[in-house]
mmCIF file of C-alpha atoms in Angstrom:
data_model
loop_
_atom_site.group_PDB
_atom_site.id
_atom_site.type_symbol
_atom_site.label_atom_id
_atom_site.label_comp_id
_atom_site.label_asym_id
_atom_site.label_seq_id
_atom_site.Cartn_x
_atom_site.Cartn_y
_atom_site.Cartn_z
ATOM 1 C CA THR L 1 8.064 -7.563 -7.069
ATOM 2 C CA ILE L 2 10.905 -8.244 -4.670
ATOM 3 C CA LEU L 3 13.201 -5.781 -2.923
ATOM 4 C CA ILE L 4 16.541 -7.207 -1.763
ATOM 5 C CA LEU L 5 18.523 -5.201 0.800
ATOM 6 C CA ASP L 6 22.058 -6.266 1.647
ATOM 7 C CA ASP L 7 25.387 -4.490 2.036
ATOM 8 C CA GLU L 8 27.245 -7.448 0.492
ATOM 9 C CA PRO L 9 27.397 -7.052 -3.312
ATOM 10 C CA SER L 10 27.872 -10.828 -3.763
ATOM 11 C CA ILE L 11 24.457 -11.495 -2.169
ATOM 12 C CA LEU L 12 22.758 -8.963 -4.445
ATOM 13 C CA GLU L 13 24.617 -10.331 -7.490
ATOM 14 C CA SER L 14 23.509 -13.893 -6.793
ATOM 15 C CA LEU L 15 19.901 -13.323 -5.685
ATOM 16 C CA ARG L 16 18.871 -10.780 -8.328
ATOM 17 C CA PRO L 17 19.451 -13.007 -11.401
ATOM 18 C CA TYR L 18 18.048 -16.050 -9.597
ATOM 19 C CA PHE L 19 14.704 -14.332 -8.958
ATOM 20 C CA GLU L 20 14.647 -12.584 -12.341
ATOM 21 C CA ASP L 21 15.176 -15.954 -14.056
ATOM 22 C CA ILE L 22 12.066 -17.360 -12.377
ATOM 23 C CA GLY L 23 9.965 -14.361 -13.385
ATOM 24 C CA TYR L 24 10.095 -11.844 -10.561
ATOM 25 C CA THR L 25 10.755 -8.130 -10.905
ATOM 26 C CA VAL L 26 13.690 -7.399 -8.588
ATOM 27 C CA PHE L 27 14.991 -4.209 -7.012
ATOM 28 C CA THR L 28 18.193 -4.139 -4.954
ATOM 29 C CA ALA L 29 19.848 -1.730 -2.550
ATOM 30 C CA GLU L 30 23.068 -1.884 -0.572
ATOM 31 C CA ASP L 31 21.743 -0.049 2.489
ATOM 32 C CA GLY L 32 18.494 0.325 4.367
ATOM 33 C CA GLN L 33 17.836 3.953 3.462
ATOM 34 C CA LYS L 34 18.205 3.367 -0.294
ATOM 35 C CA GLY L 35 15.986 0.318 0.096
ATOM 36 C CA LEU L 36 13.255 2.325 1.827
ATOM 37 C CA ASP L 37 13.432 4.964 -0.891
ATOM 38 C CA ILE L 38 12.791 2.237 -3.494
ATOM 39 C CA PHE L 39 10.064 0.677 -1.313
ATOM 40 C CA LEU L 40 8.163 3.960 -1.075
ATOM 41 C CA ARG L 41 8.429 4.550 -4.838
ATOM 42 C CA GLU L 42 7.571 1.059 -6.114
ATOM 43 C CA SER L 43 4.864 -1.503 -5.423
ATOM 44 C CA ILE L 44 6.809 -4.154 -3.494
ATOM 45 C CA ALA L 45 5.238 -7.429 -2.347
ATOM 46 C CA VAL L 46 8.240 -9.074 -0.639
ATOM 47 C CA VAL L 47 11.291 -7.543 1.034
ATOM 48 C CA LEU L 48 14.412 -9.620 1.696
ATOM 49 C CA THR L 49 16.581 -7.752 4.176
ATOM 50 C CA ASP L 50 19.816 -8.178 6.046
ATOM 51 C CA LEU L 51 19.784 -6.988 9.658
ATOM 52 C CA ARG L 52 23.128 -5.204 9.746
ATOM 53 C CA MET L 53 23.450 -2.581 7.044
ATOM 54 C CA PRO L 54 24.634 1.007 6.859
ATOM 55 C CA ARG L 55 22.303 4.016 7.283
ATOM 56 C CA LYS L 56 19.252 1.958 8.351
ATOM 57 C CA ASN L 57 19.412 -1.555 9.751
ATOM 58 C CA GLY L 58 16.985 -4.373 9.003
ATOM 59 C CA PHE L 59 14.880 -3.713 12.098
ATOM 60 C CA GLU L 60 14.361 -0.088 11.053
ATOM 61 C CA VAL L 61 13.489 -1.258 7.547
ATOM 62 C CA MET L 62 10.932 -3.762 8.888
ATOM 63 C CA GLU L 63 9.364 -1.101 11.085
ATOM 64 C CA ALA L 64 8.995 1.329 8.159
ATOM 65 C CA VAL L 65 7.663 -1.370 5.818
ATOM 66 C CA HIS L 66 4.975 -2.441 8.291
ATOM 67 C CA GLU L 67 4.075 1.176 9.019
ATOM 68 C CA HIS L 68 3.589 2.118 5.348
ATOM 69 C CA ARG L 69 2.308 -1.153 3.846
ATOM 70 C CA PRO L 70 1.589 -3.826 6.460
ATOM 71 C CA GLU L 71 0.612 -6.373 3.790
ATOM 72 C CA THR L 72 4.195 -6.442 2.444
ATOM 73 C CA GLN L 73 5.975 -9.633 3.460
ATOM 74 C CA VAL L 74 9.442 -9.380 5.013
ATOM 75 C CA ILE L 75 12.027 -12.160 5.038
ATOM 76 C CA VAL L 76 15.256 -11.672 6.966
ATOM 77 C CA VAL L 77 18.410 -13.056 5.350
ATOM 78 C CA SER L 78 21.213 -12.402 7.795
ATOM 79 C CA GLY L 79 24.544 -13.681 9.008
ATOM 80 C CA VAL L 80 23.434 -12.810 12.526
ATOM 81 C CA ASP L 81 22.330 -16.021 14.169
ATOM 82 C CA ARG L 82 21.797 -14.848 17.730
ATOM 83 C CA ASN L 83 18.495 -16.104 19.077
ATOM 84 C CA GLN L 84 17.558 -12.720 20.518
ATOM 85 C CA GLU L 85 17.745 -10.991 17.116
ATOM 86 C CA LEU L 86 15.991 -13.884 15.396
ATOM 87 C CA ILE L 87 13.125 -13.732 17.908
ATOM 88 C CA GLN L 88 12.925 -9.941 17.630
ATOM 89 C CA ALA L 89 12.722 -10.151 13.820
ATOM 90 C CA LEU L 90 9.927 -12.727 13.984
ATOM 91 C CA ARG L 91 8.045 -10.670 16.589
ATOM 92 C CA MET L 92 8.312 -7.653 14.314
ATOM 93 C CA GLY L 93 6.529 -9.601 11.590
ATOM 94 C CA ALA L 94 9.267 -11.283 9.573
ATOM 95 C CA LYS L 95 7.705 -14.249 7.763
ATOM 96 C CA ASP L 96 10.969 -16.180 7.693
ATOM 97 C CA TYR L 97 14.563 -15.935 8.894
ATOM 98 C CA ILE L 98 17.320 -17.396 6.741
ATOM 99 C CA ILE L 99 20.884 -17.543 8.052
ATOM 100 C CA LYS L 100 23.747 -16.641 5.689
ATOM 101 C CA PRO L 101 25.633 -17.930 3.934
ATOM 102 C CA VAL L 102 22.795 -19.144 1.737
ATOM 103 C CA MET L 103 23.973 -22.387 0.201
ATOM 104 C CA ASP L 104 20.730 -23.408 -1.482
ATOM 105 C CA LEU L 105 18.972 -20.760 -3.570
ATOM 106 C CA GLU L 106 15.951 -23.032 -3.909
ATOM 107 C CA MET L 107 15.427 -22.813 -0.145
ATOM 108 C CA ILE L 108 15.257 -19.023 -0.307
ATOM 109 C CA GLY L 109 13.107 -19.308 -3.439
ATOM 110 C CA HIS L 110 10.684 -21.512 -1.529
ATOM 111 C CA ALA L 111 10.504 -18.954 1.318
ATOM 112 C CA VAL L 112 9.806 -16.157 -1.191
ATOM 113 C CA ASN L 113 7.104 -18.218 -2.927
ATOM 114 C CA ARG L 114 5.388 -18.792 0.442
ATOM 115 C CA ALA L 115 5.618 -15.083 1.201
ATOM 116 C CA PHE L 116 4.083 -14.232 -2.195
ATOM 117 C CA ASP L 117 1.253 -16.698 -1.552
ATOM 118 C CA ASN L 118 0.592 -15.015 1.791
ATOM 119 C CA TYR L 119 0.727 -11.579 0.149
ATOM 120 C CA ARG L 120 -1.785 -12.653 -2.518
ATOM 121 C CA LEU L 121 -4.136 -14.015 0.166
ATOM 122 C CA LEU L 122 -3.951 -10.748 2.108
ATOM 123 C CA MET L 123 -4.637 -8.697 -1.021
ATOM 124 C CA ASP L 124 -7.545 -10.960 -2.034
ATOM 125 C CA ASN L 125 -8.967 -10.659 1.474
ATOM 126 C CA GLN L 126 -8.785 -6.852 1.265
ATOM 127 C CA ARG L 127 -10.523 -6.848 -2.136
ATOM 128 C CA TYR L 128 -13.291 -9.176 -0.901
ATOM 129 C CA ARG L 129 -13.748 -7.089 2.260
ATOM 130 C CA ARG L 130 -14.127 -3.887 0.220
ATOM 131 C CA ALA L 131 -16.601 -5.593 -2.123
ATOM 132 C CA LEU L 132 -18.598 -6.920 0.830
ATOM 133 C CA GLU L 133 -18.698 -3.489 2.483
ATOM 134 C CA LYS L 134 -19.842 -1.929 -0.784
ATOM 135 C CA SER L 135 -22.511 -4.600 -1.223
ATOM 136 C CA GLU L 136 -23.715 -4.129 2.349
ATOM 137 C CA HIS L 137 -23.909 -0.374 1.813
ATOM 138 C CA TYR L 138 -26.094 -0.861 -1.303
ATOM 139 C CA TYR L 139 -28.312 -3.340 0.558
ATOM 140 C CA ARG L 140 -28.824 -0.945 3.479
ATOM 141 C CA THR L 141 -29.527 1.992 1.145
ATOM 142 C CA ILE L 142 -32.170 -0.002 -0.704
ATOM 143 C CA THR L 143 -33.833 -1.474 2.382
ATOM 144 C CA GLU L 144 -33.908 1.867 4.194
ATOM 145 C CA ASN L 145 -35.597 3.617 1.275
ATOM 146 C CA ILE L 146 -38.295 1.167 0.192
ATOM 147 C CA ALA L 147 -41.895 1.386 1.393
ATOM 148 C CA GLU L 148 -42.115 -2.278 2.406
ATOM 149 C CA GLY L 149 -41.123 -3.432 5.840
ATOM 150 C CA VAL L 150 -37.861 -5.368 5.993
ATOM 151 C CA PHE L 151 -36.439 -7.255 8.933
ATOM 152 C CA VAL L 152 -33.606 -9.700 9.535
ATOM 153 C CA VAL L 153 -33.446 -12.289 12.299
ATOM 154 C CA ASP L 154 -30.543 -14.368 13.540
ATOM 155 C CA ASN L 155 -30.491 -18.126 14.251
ATOM 156 C CA ASN L 156 -32.203 -17.522 17.614
ATOM 157 C CA GLN L 157 -35.091 -15.678 15.915
ATOM 158 C CA LYS L 158 -33.959 -12.347 17.357
ATOM 159 C CA PHE L 159 -34.213 -9.219 15.258
ATOM 160 C CA THR L 160 -30.848 -8.002 14.007
ATOM 161 C CA TYR L 161 -32.142 -5.361 11.592
ATOM 162 C CA VAL L 162 -35.416 -3.574 10.829
ATOM 163 C CA ASN L 163 -35.978 -0.719 8.412
ATOM 164 C CA GLN L 164 -38.079 2.393 9.103
ATOM 165 C CA ALA L 165 -41.048 1.101 7.105
ATOM 166 C CA PHE L 166 -41.208 -1.994 9.320
ATOM 167 C CA CYS L 167 -41.136 0.180 12.464
ATOM 168 C CA THR L 168 -43.953 2.331 11.069
ATOM 169 C CA MET L 169 -46.094 -0.746 10.398
#
């Protein structure tokens, strides 16, 4: 899912159908506060945001997005081309910065596809980490409760783990 935040209706009217036509679910909002309300209600993978909007600007949106769901990818699409704001957006975690007017929708589509790939990698990493932690927990529970001695050594033949039965032996 994509959330597009921009106070220019023409941007929303051009980007929404473009992304819907290539298979994305798209939400739009004309100001930062409405966008954050949608973000907190829906499961959003990528946020496209302008920097200058009413109620909440793009920097405030990025801050809230990273606070609530740091895995969500943010792309700035803005008419502001000052280096200071561009650098600030990238430092705040924006994955890309596209200067308006957007002449080539495929360019923005490519940026969104890269952001989705990054999002999928982050989510996969989180799933694998949880599975590994669960597996390690089961392993430790089993090895701590069996009567046989169990030990693990590292590449330098130093003990990294011993269970109670091993210590008793």
